[in-house]
Amino acid sequence: MSAPEIFSIAQTPVTCHAFNADRSQLAVSLNDNDVQIYARQGNQWKATETLAEHDKVITSIDWAPNSNRIVTASQDRNAYVWQQTLDPVTGQMAWKPTLVLLRINRAATFVRWSPNEDKFAVASGARAIAICSFDPENNWWVARQLKKPIRSTVLSVDWHPNNVLLAAGSADMKARVFSAYIKDVDKRPSPTVWGEKLPFNTICGEYTSPAGGWVHAVGFSPSGDVLAYASHDSSVSIVYPGGPTIYNIRINSLPYVTLTWTSEDALVAAGHDCQPVVFSGSEAGWAAVGTLDDTTSGGAKAGAGARAGSVGRLNSAAFNTFRNADTRGQGQDGSGDTELLTVHQNTITSVRPFEVGADGNVARVSTTGVDGKLVIWDVGAVSAGGLAGRLGGMRI
Amino acid sequence: MVNQSHTVDIPQPLKDALRKFRFARRNQGSAAIVVKIDKSKLVMEEVEQFDNISIDDLAEELPENSPRYVVLSYELKHSDGRISFPLVLLNWAPSSSEIKMMTLHASAFLDFQNLVEVSKVIEIRDGAEGLTKEVIDAKLLA
């Protein structure tokens, strides 16, 4: 149960982040047109390189661990694949970009490499997802678009371990599972719980949550048999297609915008509430277990029936100041403490697995947020506040 | 109509192969000859020939991301029961192809058409979905 490692990367929001395979380097977008590469030096991250090619804000970065390629997607409707090559002029390894023509007419919002790193999926505001693969005959990246039946911006995508299925969360309030089978790149996938014999652009499932709301984040479980999605109605839904059962967990705090699975029966979600929360369950049912952010949560607020998320934004000192002034007539006494009680001081925009433990499950996750901080959390350090008693025996 | 400049050369063996294809006697089924442009040598070359192939299989065989010229001897069944084998030129140009290849392909298309002396041309720009029996029948029977 180790304390989270906190790094203050920048004074500007961190839009997205990606680590390389051995976690010694970090690629981030600081809400501008360039990628900043940081290298770990001891307990700090030092900026080493800047990759400048995009014309507008970079919305998403992904770093392929095995082939060491970076793909960046930007609001300028393009994606670049960056490869480290030996620069003949300086004699050092330099990142060389290759343009990928996505043929979308709106911003790209999200990008992820497939598990085999031979394709990547770019979600866009053009109501389409561009699946890009490399065509060796013409030596360039080719994009095919998944269009039907998406009716609005696609906000996030996640690949299934079989390299063919893709989950997508969209602003038309639906989470969908598509087949992104590319003829010369993929071998015929074996049947899964999502279906068999799936040509390109087949819908394997379409899900929504009870109150609707944009689907901000989607994720397949490590085996690929379960799908989770977080939507703007402050709920997390877990889908078992075999059942078919959908578990919808309503939370009392602000919506989540990003999630990642840590094991087959647990996931971490984070978002506007500024703290990562762990959910756990099985085919029998799912529930929120607790938060990874335990600074002062157990103490002061425990008496108020601490629910997971009770130290979030809705209980900050600033909120309390106004509440005191309104209901209790206590004026502002100049303490002016506007700091949140959580580690992150603003929305967490991205949570990604950082370290895989000996048992194959994710042991640590990394989060970046609008406050410019990078924090690495230990997944096991869950504190459930008022729920501690009942959950004592539960394995996270 | 004289073309002043030729971007892509057509070698004599290819011209002979095309003549042979045009005058071959057909009994049944559709036959096709597929030609591509070699970008580095700027020369057209034959990729392969198919005999008695269905249109769906032909769509499977053609590459999704590269332009090709296809001379198709199509088995056309007329409404009064006759079967004829007209020659059709398919301009296979999927939009996801590389831009330089597309430009070369488009610039050399007229040359190729003059060589093969086929008047019926079908443009297929969207890949395998655009090449079906119905599309060809519609063009030929109209």
mmCIF file of N, CA and C in Angstrom, chain A residues 101 103 133 135 137-144 183-184, chain B residues 36 60 62 64-66 68 95-99 101 129:
data_model
loop_
_atom_site.group_PDB
_atom_site.id
_atom_site.type_symbol
_atom_site.label_atom_id
_atom_site.label_comp_id
_atom_site.label_asym_id
_atom_site.label_seq_id
_atom_site.Cartn_x
_atom_site.Cartn_y
_atom_site.Cartn_z
ATOM 1 N N LEU A 101 -3.344 9.986 -43.854
ATOM 2 C CA LEU A 101 -4.503 10.706 -44.379
ATOM 3 C C LEU A 101 -5.761 10.012 -43.885
ATOM 4 N N ARG A 103 -8.854 11.283 -43.979
ATOM 5 C CA ARG A 103 -10.019 11.691 -44.793
ATOM 6 C C ARG A 103 -11.238 11.975 -43.927
ATOM 7 N N SER A 133 -4.161 1.127 -41.308
ATOM 8 C CA SER A 133 -3.200 0.031 -41.348
ATOM 9 C C SER A 133 -2.146 0.392 -42.373
ATOM 10 N N ASP A 135 0.122 -0.129 -45.582
ATOM 11 C CA ASP A 135 0.091 -0.831 -46.859
ATOM 12 C C ASP A 135 1.512 -0.904 -47.390
ATOM 13 N N GLU A 137 2.745 -2.225 -50.028
ATOM 14 C CA GLU A 137 2.905 -2.065 -51.466
ATOM 15 C C GLU A 137 3.131 -0.611 -51.842
ATOM 16 N N ASN A 138 2.355 0.275 -51.204
ATOM 17 C CA ASN A 138 2.502 1.699 -51.510
ATOM 18 C C ASN A 138 3.267 2.448 -50.438
ATOM 19 N N ASN A 139 3.702 1.742 -49.418
ATOM 20 C CA ASN A 139 4.516 2.331 -48.356
ATOM 21 C C ASN A 139 3.841 3.523 -47.691
ATOM 22 N N TRP A 140 2.564 3.352 -47.391
ATOM 23 C CA TRP A 140 1.945 4.407 -46.603
ATOM 24 C C TRP A 140 0.768 3.845 -45.811
ATOM 25 N N TRP A 141 0.269 4.659 -44.871
ATOM 26 C CA TRP A 141 -0.817 4.220 -44.007
ATOM 27 C C TRP A 141 -2.140 4.482 -44.696
ATOM 28 N N VAL A 142 -2.999 3.469 -44.706
ATOM 29 C CA VAL A 142 -4.285 3.548 -45.369
ATOM 30 C C VAL A 142 -5.378 3.582 -44.311
ATOM 31 N N ALA A 143 -6.393 4.424 -44.521
ATOM 32 C CA ALA A 143 -7.465 4.528 -43.538
ATOM 33 C C ALA A 143 -8.774 4.045 -44.134
ATOM 34 N N ARG A 144 -9.495 3.235 -43.359
ATOM 35 C CA ARG A 144 -10.856 2.854 -43.736
ATOM 36 C C ARG A 144 -11.762 3.357 -42.624
ATOM 37 N N LYS A 183 -8.738 -6.748 -44.289
ATOM 38 C CA LYS A 183 -8.528 -7.991 -45.036
ATOM 39 C C LYS A 183 -7.106 -8.511 -44.993
ATOM 40 N N ASP A 184 -6.131 -7.698 -45.387
ATOM 41 C CA ASP A 184 -4.782 -8.259 -45.509
ATOM 42 C C ASP A 184 -3.974 -8.161 -44.233
ATOM 43 N N LYS B 36 -1.517 -3.197 -63.825
ATOM 44 C CA LYS B 36 -1.157 -2.145 -62.870
ATOM 45 C C LYS B 36 -0.008 -1.327 -63.426
ATOM 46 N N GLU B 60 -13.052 -9.480 -54.728
ATOM 47 C CA GLU B 60 -12.190 -9.939 -53.631
ATOM 48 C C GLU B 60 -10.719 -9.886 -54.030
ATOM 49 N N LEU B 62 -9.193 -7.953 -56.244
ATOM 50 C CA LEU B 62 -8.595 -6.646 -56.498
ATOM 51 C C LEU B 62 -8.174 -5.995 -55.189
ATOM 52 N N GLU B 64 -7.559 -3.389 -52.170
ATOM 53 C CA GLU B 64 -8.448 -2.369 -51.603
ATOM 54 C C GLU B 64 -7.856 -0.974 -51.687
ATOM 55 N N ASN B 65 -6.545 -0.873 -51.835
ATOM 56 C CA ASN B 65 -5.919 0.436 -51.668
ATOM 57 C C ASN B 65 -5.015 0.814 -52.821
ATOM 58 N N SER B 66 -5.184 0.157 -53.971
ATOM 59 C CA SER B 66 -4.332 0.455 -55.114
ATOM 60 C C SER B 66 -5.180 0.524 -56.365
ATOM 61 N N ARG B 68 -6.162 0.006 -60.305
ATOM 62 C CA ARG B 68 -5.856 -0.985 -61.323
ATOM 63 C C ARG B 68 -6.714 -0.696 -62.549
ATOM 64 N N SER B 95 -10.668 5.144 -53.238
ATOM 65 C CA SER B 95 -10.261 6.473 -52.775
ATOM 66 C C SER B 95 -9.196 6.415 -51.697
ATOM 67 N N SER B 96 -8.955 5.229 -51.105
ATOM 68 C CA SER B 96 -7.937 5.173 -50.071
ATOM 69 C C SER B 96 -6.550 4.904 -50.650
ATOM 70 N N SER B 97 -6.434 4.937 -51.989
ATOM 71 C CA SER B 97 -5.118 4.692 -52.584
ATOM 72 C C SER B 97 -4.222 5.896 -52.402
ATOM 73 N N GLU B 98 -2.931 5.646 -52.593
ATOM 74 C CA GLU B 98 -1.961 6.722 -52.443
ATOM 75 C C GLU B 98 -2.125 7.745 -53.555
ATOM 76 N N ILE B 99 -1.933 9.002 -53.233
ATOM 77 C CA ILE B 99 -2.265 10.083 -54.166
ATOM 78 C C ILE B 99 -1.424 10.020 -55.440
ATOM 79 N N MET B 101 -0.057 7.472 -56.900
ATOM 80 C CA MET B 101 -0.508 6.369 -57.732
ATOM 81 C C MET B 101 -1.797 6.742 -58.440
ATOM 82 N N GLU B 129 -17.299 -2.657 -52.534
ATOM 83 C CA GLU B 129 -18.758 -2.497 -52.491
ATOM 84 C C GLU B 129 -19.295 -2.020 -53.831
#
